[in-house]
Short mmCIF file of C-alpha atoms and ligand atoms in Angstrom, two decimals:
data_model
loop_
_atom_site.label_atom_id
_atom_site.label_comp_id
_atom_site.label_asym_id
_atom_site.label_seq_id
_atom_site.Cartn_x
_atom_site.Cartn_y
_atom_site.Cartn_z
CA MET Q 1 10.37 -10.02 -35.72
CA ASP Q 2 11.31 -7.01 -33.39
CA TYR Q 3 9.62 -4.14 -35.63
CA ALA Q 4 11.07 -1.32 -33.29
CA ALA Q 5 14.74 -2.72 -34.17
CA GLN Q 6 13.39 -2.70 -37.89
CA VAL Q 7 12.15 0.75 -37.88
CA SER Q 8 15.65 1.98 -36.50
CA ALA Q 9 17.50 -0.02 -39.06
CA LEU Q 10 15.29 1.91 -41.81
CA ILE Q 11 16.33 5.21 -40.10
CA GLU Q 12 20.10 4.16 -40.29
CA ALA Q 13 19.73 3.00 -43.60
CA GLY Q 14 18.44 6.37 -44.73
CA HIS Q 15 21.48 8.05 -43.36
CA ALA Q 16 23.87 5.82 -44.87
CA PHE Q 17 22.22 5.76 -48.17
CA TYR Q 18 21.94 9.30 -48.42
CA ALA Q 19 25.79 9.70 -47.47
CA ARG Q 20 26.70 7.53 -50.52
CA GLY Q 21 24.41 9.19 -52.93
CA TRP Q 22 21.79 6.49 -53.39
CA VAL Q 23 18.65 8.64 -52.33
CA PRO Q 24 19.02 12.37 -53.26
CA ALA Q 25 16.74 15.21 -52.94
CA THR Q 26 14.05 13.22 -50.76
CA SER Q 27 13.86 10.19 -53.35
CA GLY Q 28 13.70 6.71 -52.31
CA ASN Q 29 11.42 5.01 -49.77
CA PHE Q 30 11.90 2.33 -47.53
CA SER Q 31 9.65 -0.20 -45.49
CA ALA Q 32 9.56 -2.88 -42.99
CA ARG Q 33 6.89 -5.63 -42.35
CA VAL Q 34 5.33 -5.03 -38.82
CA ASP Q 35 2.71 -8.08 -38.84
CA ASP Q 36 0.45 -9.78 -41.26
CA GLU Q 37 -1.79 -6.54 -41.45
CA ARG Q 38 0.89 -3.62 -41.11
CA VAL Q 39 3.97 -2.15 -42.79
CA ALA Q 40 6.21 0.44 -41.63
CA ILE Q 41 7.05 2.99 -44.57
CA THR Q 42 8.57 6.37 -44.80
CA VAL Q 43 6.47 9.35 -44.98
CA SER Q 44 6.21 10.81 -48.55
CA GLY Q 45 8.84 13.50 -49.52
CA ARG Q 46 11.06 12.95 -46.28
CA HIS Q 47 14.73 13.68 -46.64
CA LYS Q 48 16.40 10.07 -46.14
CA GLY Q 49 19.34 11.80 -44.90
CA LYS Q 50 17.77 13.31 -41.96
CA LEU Q 51 15.09 10.56 -41.27
CA THR Q 52 13.88 10.14 -37.29
CA LEU Q 53 11.14 8.38 -36.14
CA ASP Q 54 8.57 11.01 -37.00
CA ASP Q 55 9.44 10.29 -40.78
CA ILE Q 56 8.13 6.55 -40.34
CA MET Q 57 4.43 5.62 -40.44
CA PHE Q 58 2.15 2.56 -40.58
CA VAL Q 59 -0.15 1.57 -43.73
CA ASP Q 60 -2.19 -1.45 -43.89
CA MET Q 61 -1.90 -4.02 -46.48
CA ASP Q 62 -4.09 -2.08 -48.87
CA GLY Q 63 -1.80 1.01 -48.41
CA ASN Q 64 -4.16 3.05 -46.07
CA SER Q 65 -2.53 5.20 -43.54
CA LEU Q 66 -3.03 4.12 -40.14
CA THR Q 67 -0.95 7.12 -38.76
CA ALA Q 68 -2.96 10.14 -38.53
CA GLY Q 69 -2.24 13.01 -40.60
CA LYS Q 70 0.71 11.19 -42.48
CA GLN Q 71 0.49 10.04 -46.04
CA PRO Q 72 2.75 7.49 -47.44
CA SER Q 73 4.94 7.46 -50.48
CA THR Q 74 3.00 7.09 -53.82
CA GLU Q 75 5.06 4.24 -54.43
CA THR Q 76 3.61 2.11 -51.49
CA ALA Q 77 1.71 -0.16 -53.77
CA LEU Q 78 5.01 -1.41 -55.10
CA HIS Q 79 6.22 -2.30 -51.55
CA LEU Q 80 2.86 -4.06 -50.62
CA SER Q 81 2.76 -6.05 -53.63
CA LEU Q 82 6.37 -7.61 -52.63
CA TYR Q 83 4.79 -8.11 -49.13
CA ARG Q 84 1.89 -9.80 -50.44
CA ARG Q 85 3.45 -12.09 -52.82
CA ASP Q 86 6.15 -13.60 -50.33
CA PRO Q 87 5.59 -13.97 -46.56
CA THR Q 88 9.24 -14.14 -45.98
CA THR Q 89 9.83 -10.75 -47.30
CA GLN Q 90 10.41 -8.46 -44.26
CA ALA Q 91 11.89 -5.51 -45.94
CA VAL Q 92 11.81 -3.45 -49.24
CA LEU Q 93 14.35 -0.87 -50.00
CA HIS Q 94 14.06 1.74 -53.02
CA THR Q 95 17.01 3.87 -54.30
CA HIS Q 96 17.94 6.47 -56.91
CA SER Q 97 21.43 6.24 -57.39
CA PRO Q 98 23.29 7.62 -60.44
CA PRO Q 99 24.49 4.30 -61.72
CA ALA Q 100 21.20 2.31 -61.27
CA THR Q 101 19.12 5.46 -63.00
CA THR Q 102 21.78 5.97 -65.78
CA LEU Q 103 21.97 1.99 -66.47
CA SER Q 104 18.19 1.78 -66.82
CA LEU Q 105 18.06 4.18 -69.29
CA LEU Q 106 20.96 3.02 -71.18
CA LEU Q 107 19.79 -0.62 -71.27
CA LYS Q 108 16.28 -1.39 -72.59
CA GLU Q 109 14.83 -4.59 -71.05
CA ALA Q 110 17.51 -5.96 -68.41
CA LEU Q 111 20.68 -5.94 -67.09
CA SER Q 112 22.64 -9.15 -66.84
CA LEU Q 113 25.22 -9.52 -63.92
CA ARG Q 114 27.31 -12.36 -64.47
CA ASP Q 115 30.87 -13.63 -63.17
CA TYR Q 116 30.97 -11.41 -60.26
CA GLU Q 117 32.08 -12.89 -56.62
CA VAL Q 118 29.85 -10.43 -54.81
CA LEU Q 119 26.79 -12.09 -56.32
CA LYS Q 120 27.24 -14.35 -53.21
CA ALA Q 121 25.58 -11.73 -51.12
CA PHE Q 122 22.32 -12.92 -52.64
CA PRO Q 123 20.49 -15.89 -51.10
CA GLY Q 124 20.91 -19.32 -52.68
CA ILE Q 125 23.96 -18.03 -54.83
CA ASP Q 126 27.26 -19.62 -53.70
CA THR Q 127 29.42 -19.09 -56.77
CA HIS Q 128 30.60 -16.50 -59.18
CA GLU Q 129 29.55 -18.78 -61.94
CA TYR Q 130 26.01 -17.42 -61.96
CA GLU Q 131 23.81 -14.92 -63.86
CA VAL Q 132 21.64 -12.49 -62.00
CA VAL Q 133 19.19 -10.79 -64.36
CA VAL Q 134 17.59 -7.29 -63.29
CA PRO Q 135 14.61 -6.43 -65.23
CA ILE Q 136 14.02 -2.99 -66.36
CA PHE Q 137 10.56 -1.89 -66.44
CA ALA Q 138 9.22 1.35 -68.05
CA ASN Q 139 8.44 4.08 -65.62
CA ASP Q 140 4.86 4.72 -65.21
CA GLN Q 141 3.36 7.48 -62.98
CA ASP Q 142 0.31 5.03 -62.55
CA ILE Q 143 1.75 3.12 -59.73
CA GLY Q 144 -0.92 0.23 -59.35
CA ARG Q 145 -0.41 -0.30 -63.26
CA LEU Q 146 3.32 -0.38 -62.68
CA ALA Q 147 2.70 -2.82 -59.62
CA VAL Q 148 0.60 -5.17 -61.95
CA THR Q 149 3.43 -5.28 -64.38
CA VAL Q 150 6.15 -5.98 -61.81
CA GLU Q 151 3.90 -8.68 -60.28
CA HIS Q 152 3.34 -10.29 -63.77
CA TYR Q 153 6.99 -10.55 -64.41
CA LEU Q 154 8.08 -11.95 -60.79
CA ASP Q 155 5.23 -14.62 -61.33
CA TYR Q 156 7.34 -16.14 -64.29
CA HIS Q 157 10.79 -15.30 -62.80
CA LEU Q 158 10.92 -16.85 -59.41
CA ASP Q 159 14.81 -16.24 -59.06
CA ASN Q 160 14.71 -12.43 -58.69
CA TYR Q 161 16.41 -10.25 -56.35
CA GLY Q 162 15.22 -6.88 -57.48
CA TYR Q 163 14.22 -4.81 -60.33
CA LEU Q 164 14.98 -1.22 -61.95
CA ILE Q 165 12.49 1.35 -63.16
CA ALA Q 166 13.49 3.28 -66.32
CA GLY Q 167 15.07 6.74 -65.32
CA HIS Q 168 13.92 6.25 -61.90
CA GLY Q 169 15.74 3.78 -59.68
CA PHE Q 170 15.89 0.46 -58.10
CA TYR Q 171 13.80 -1.80 -55.67
CA THR Q 172 15.25 -4.83 -53.77
CA TRP Q 173 13.86 -6.83 -50.63
CA GLY Q 174 14.92 -9.14 -48.11
CA SER Q 175 14.12 -11.25 -45.01
CA SER Q 176 14.90 -8.43 -42.80
CA VAL Q 177 16.21 -4.73 -43.13
CA GLU Q 178 19.66 -5.63 -42.68
CA ASP Q 179 19.49 -8.19 -45.54
CA ALA Q 180 17.89 -5.66 -47.97
CA CYS Q 181 20.61 -3.40 -47.04
CA ARG Q 182 23.12 -6.12 -47.93
CA HIS Q 183 21.41 -6.34 -51.27
CA ILE Q 184 21.25 -2.76 -51.99
CA GLU Q 185 25.07 -2.58 -51.21
CA ALA Q 186 25.64 -5.47 -53.45
CA PHE Q 187 23.62 -4.15 -56.24
CA GLU Q 188 24.77 -0.61 -56.28
CA PHE Q 189 28.36 -1.98 -56.17
CA LEU Q 190 27.51 -4.13 -59.18
CA PHE Q 191 25.89 -1.10 -60.76
CA GLU Q 192 29.05 1.02 -60.44
CA CYS Q 193 31.13 -1.87 -61.83
CA GLU Q 194 28.80 -1.85 -65.08
CA MET Q 195 29.26 1.63 -65.55
CA LEU Q 196 32.94 1.73 -65.12
CA MET Q 197 33.08 -1.43 -67.47
CA ARG Q 198 31.34 0.52 -70.14
CA ARG Q 199 33.45 3.53 -69.85
CA MET Q 200 36.74 1.67 -70.16
CA THR Q 201 35.60 -0.37 -73.04
CA ARG Q 202 34.00 2.56 -74.95
ZN1 ZN X 301 11.18 6.32 -56.61
#
């Protein structure tokens, strides 16, 4: 995997996602696997609409900074647990869009997405006659503890493409940055549809 291209793709994702309102006020964080021992990730607190190479740093698989003077996002542990559990995961993207945040508070345990044609954006799905369940985890400022909760869920739910954190945002991943970006776009579209449907059927 050409990691320089992946890093450029992370920067482009930041600009595109900010323009669409998915990463307001320095929120969200993005990463890409460099090799078995390193991950490129956005530096804590950087504005995703203005990302440059200076806003990307490297960490080892334990979350230690490998870039002098830079600290990764506090949510790095959530990224690393996804890389550790699946060697095919090459990128992890985290957004804070209004529909994702609102739905995560409105619904208690999970969001069920079914009968949408766009579900075919996810690997292994070739029909709209499918249900994708997006689990919702309680937010936790102890990220290590939250990572354990997420891992426990994923251990028992192998058919998973992303998860919500209540009042916080959304995580998804993929086999490249491009792949993970497609997942974000598909999920954000679905979250908007779910919001619209709730408004129209009130
Ligand atoms: Zn976050």
